């Protein structure tokens, strides 16, 4: 049985950088707190916990003093930096550079929109850490849209600047963009595109994965997709695999492998989400090889 790990799966550079930063900080043996899960993968969180990383909530942050807190790749709103400075907390800022750049763009656009009574609209998941960080650039005034009915909260008679959470689907973003444009045209007799500025801020590290994964899934007899159930990127990419290859299975670790899946199979592909560590995919690939050897014996 041939087992191949998809080389395009696994951490994006933002998550890779945040985990490396956490590991470097923990080398001193000091406890490092992390605001929210460093990555949406329980296995990786468990591994880093053993090294001294402690996950905290926003509420916990209010009560901490004189310690080190890591900001993960998703970034944080300005409020977090204020709390840290008031409580003598040293921030280890692992915000992804792509997210920081987007926060900056949202802030600048917000200043322009405020002056023209316009609105900042973000296509994203309400409550998602990155969206909280982006909304923080607009004094909490950004309108978050995820479903069609959320469009009702936009005033189509006023200017709109649209952005996207970096991990949303490109197709979904362009669909929302088209709907907003249509509603603005219907409401404004003299609609000008100047009133509507749409910024595709989806990270290419994520959007490029889909076509690469489609190809990989087509080339294999069966697909073992490794991800945490919490990862929205994991759910989306698994459905891409399933659409291309009916024999696709979702697992969180090697203990969930079922030997019957591999009967009569010669090509097995192992892949995962942007939050799946490479070491976990390697463990899964090794376990599959062992199953293959015991079937052949
Ligand atoms: S998906 Fe893109 S923006 Fe998000 S953390 Fe990874 S590299 Fe950064």
PDB file of N, CA and C in Angstrom, residues 11 13 24 28 30 38 55 71 80 85 92 96 99 103 111 120 125 130 141 150 245 251 270 290:
ATOM      1  N   UNK A  11       0.002  23.480   8.431  1.00  0.00           N
ATOM      2  CA  UNK A  11      -0.004  24.882   8.836  1.00  0.00           C
ATOM      3  C   UNK A  11       0.294  25.864   7.719  1.00  0.00           C
ATOM      4  N   UNK A  13       1.753  29.770   6.969  1.00  0.00           N
ATOM      5  CA  UNK A  13       2.946  30.356   7.598  1.00  0.00           C
ATOM      6  C   UNK A  13       2.608  31.140   8.861  1.00  0.00           C
ATOM      7  N   UNK A  24       9.728  28.995  21.329  1.00  0.00           N
ATOM      8  CA  UNK A  24      10.949  29.732  21.681  1.00  0.00           C
ATOM      9  C   UNK A  24      10.790  30.383  23.057  1.00  0.00           C
ATOM     10  N   UNK A  28      12.586  29.073  28.137  1.00  0.00           N
ATOM     11  CA  UNK A  28      13.098  29.576  29.416  1.00  0.00           C
ATOM     12  C   UNK A  28      12.438  28.871  30.600  1.00  0.00           C
ATOM     13  N   UNK A  30       9.464  29.430  31.705  1.00  0.00           N
ATOM     14  CA  UNK A  30       8.413  30.281  32.273  1.00  0.00           C
ATOM     15  C   UNK A  30       7.048  29.896  31.687  1.00  0.00           C
ATOM     16  N   UNK A  38      -4.252  28.325  20.523  1.00  0.00           N
ATOM     17  CA  UNK A  38      -3.203  28.806  19.607  1.00  0.00           C
ATOM     18  C   UNK A  38      -3.486  28.332  18.182  1.00  0.00           C
ATOM     19  N   UNK A  55      -3.859  28.043  28.037  1.00  0.00           N
ATOM     20  CA  UNK A  55      -4.857  28.786  27.263  1.00  0.00           C
ATOM     21  C   UNK A  55      -5.772  29.560  28.218  1.00  0.00           C
ATOM     22  N   UNK A  71      -0.188  36.475  21.825  1.00  0.00           N
ATOM     23  CA  UNK A  71      -1.315  36.769  20.925  1.00  0.00           C
ATOM     24  C   UNK A  71      -1.142  35.868  19.712  1.00  0.00           C
ATOM     25  N   UNK A  80      -7.270  44.782  23.809  1.00  0.00           N
ATOM     26  CA  UNK A  80      -6.394  43.773  24.432  1.00  0.00           C
ATOM     27  C   UNK A  80      -5.037  44.396  24.783  1.00  0.00           C
ATOM     28  N   UNK A  85      -1.311  46.629  28.891  1.00  0.00           N
ATOM     29  CA  UNK A  85      -0.463  47.701  29.407  1.00  0.00           C
ATOM     30  C   UNK A  85      -0.908  48.113  30.827  1.00  0.00           C
ATOM     31  N   UNK A  92       3.478  38.760  23.838  1.00  0.00           N
ATOM     32  CA  UNK A  92       4.328  38.145  22.820  1.00  0.00           C
ATOM     33  C   UNK A  92       3.424  38.109  21.590  1.00  0.00           C
ATOM     34  N   UNK A  96      -0.494  37.219  12.797  1.00  0.00           N
ATOM     35  CA  UNK A  96       0.011  36.982  11.441  1.00  0.00           C
ATOM     36  C   UNK A  96       0.196  38.326  10.719  1.00  0.00           C
ATOM     37  N   UNK A  99      -2.776  39.378   8.728  1.00  0.00           N
ATOM     38  CA  UNK A  99      -3.912  39.864   9.527  1.00  0.00           C
ATOM     39  C   UNK A  99      -3.638  41.297  10.000  1.00  0.00           C
ATOM     40  N   UNK A 103      -5.933  44.512   9.398  1.00  0.00           N
ATOM     41  CA  UNK A 103      -6.445  45.366  10.492  1.00  0.00           C
ATOM     42  C   UNK A 103      -6.182  46.835  10.161  1.00  0.00           C
ATOM     43  N   UNK A 111     -11.846  55.198   9.138  1.00  0.00           N
ATOM     44  CA  UNK A 111     -11.677  56.647   9.301  1.00  0.00           C
ATOM     45  C   UNK A 111     -12.322  57.387   8.126  1.00  0.00           C
ATOM     46  N   UNK A 120     -18.558  50.098   7.373  1.00  0.00           N
ATOM     47  CA  UNK A 120     -17.589  49.025   7.125  1.00  0.00           C
ATOM     48  C   UNK A 120     -18.354  47.714   7.304  1.00  0.00           C
ATOM     49  N   UNK A 125     -17.284  35.325  10.246  1.00  0.00           N
ATOM     50  CA  UNK A 125     -18.073  34.604  11.243  1.00  0.00           C
ATOM     51  C   UNK A 125     -18.145  35.413  12.540  1.00  0.00           C
ATOM     52  N   UNK A 130     -10.483  36.443  14.709  1.00  0.00           N
ATOM     53  CA  UNK A 130      -9.977  37.426  13.729  1.00  0.00           C
ATOM     54  C   UNK A 130     -11.013  38.534  13.497  1.00  0.00           C
ATOM     55  N   UNK A 141     -18.040  49.147  15.362  1.00  0.00           N
ATOM     56  CA  UNK A 141     -19.165  49.569  14.505  1.00  0.00           C
ATOM     57  C   UNK A 141     -19.312  48.756  13.213  1.00  0.00           C
ATOM     58  N   UNK A 150     -28.293  38.704   6.854  1.00  0.00           N
ATOM     59  CA  UNK A 150     -27.493  39.723   7.553  1.00  0.00           C
ATOM     60  C   UNK A 150     -27.403  41.015   6.741  1.00  0.00           C
ATOM     61  N   UNK A 245     -13.722  12.587  -3.972  1.00  0.00           N
ATOM     62  CA  UNK A 245     -13.425  11.179  -3.715  1.00  0.00           C
ATOM     63  C   UNK A 245     -14.370  10.683  -2.613  1.00  0.00           C
ATOM     64  N   UNK A 251     -10.796  12.037  10.386  1.00  0.00           N
ATOM     65  CA  UNK A 251     -10.371  11.538  11.702  1.00  0.00           C
ATOM     66  C   UNK A 251      -9.647  12.657  12.464  1.00  0.00           C
ATOM     67  N   UNK A 270      -3.065  11.106   2.712  1.00  0.00           N
ATOM     68  CA  UNK A 270      -3.302  11.696   4.035  1.00  0.00           C
ATOM     69  C   UNK A 270      -3.190  13.215   3.871  1.00  0.00           C
ATOM     70  N   UNK A 290       1.301   0.463   9.008  1.00  0.00           N
ATOM     71  CA  UNK A 290       1.254  -0.732   9.870  1.00  0.00           C
ATOM     72  C   UNK A 290       0.023  -1.573   9.551  1.00  0.00           C
TER      73      UNK A 290
END
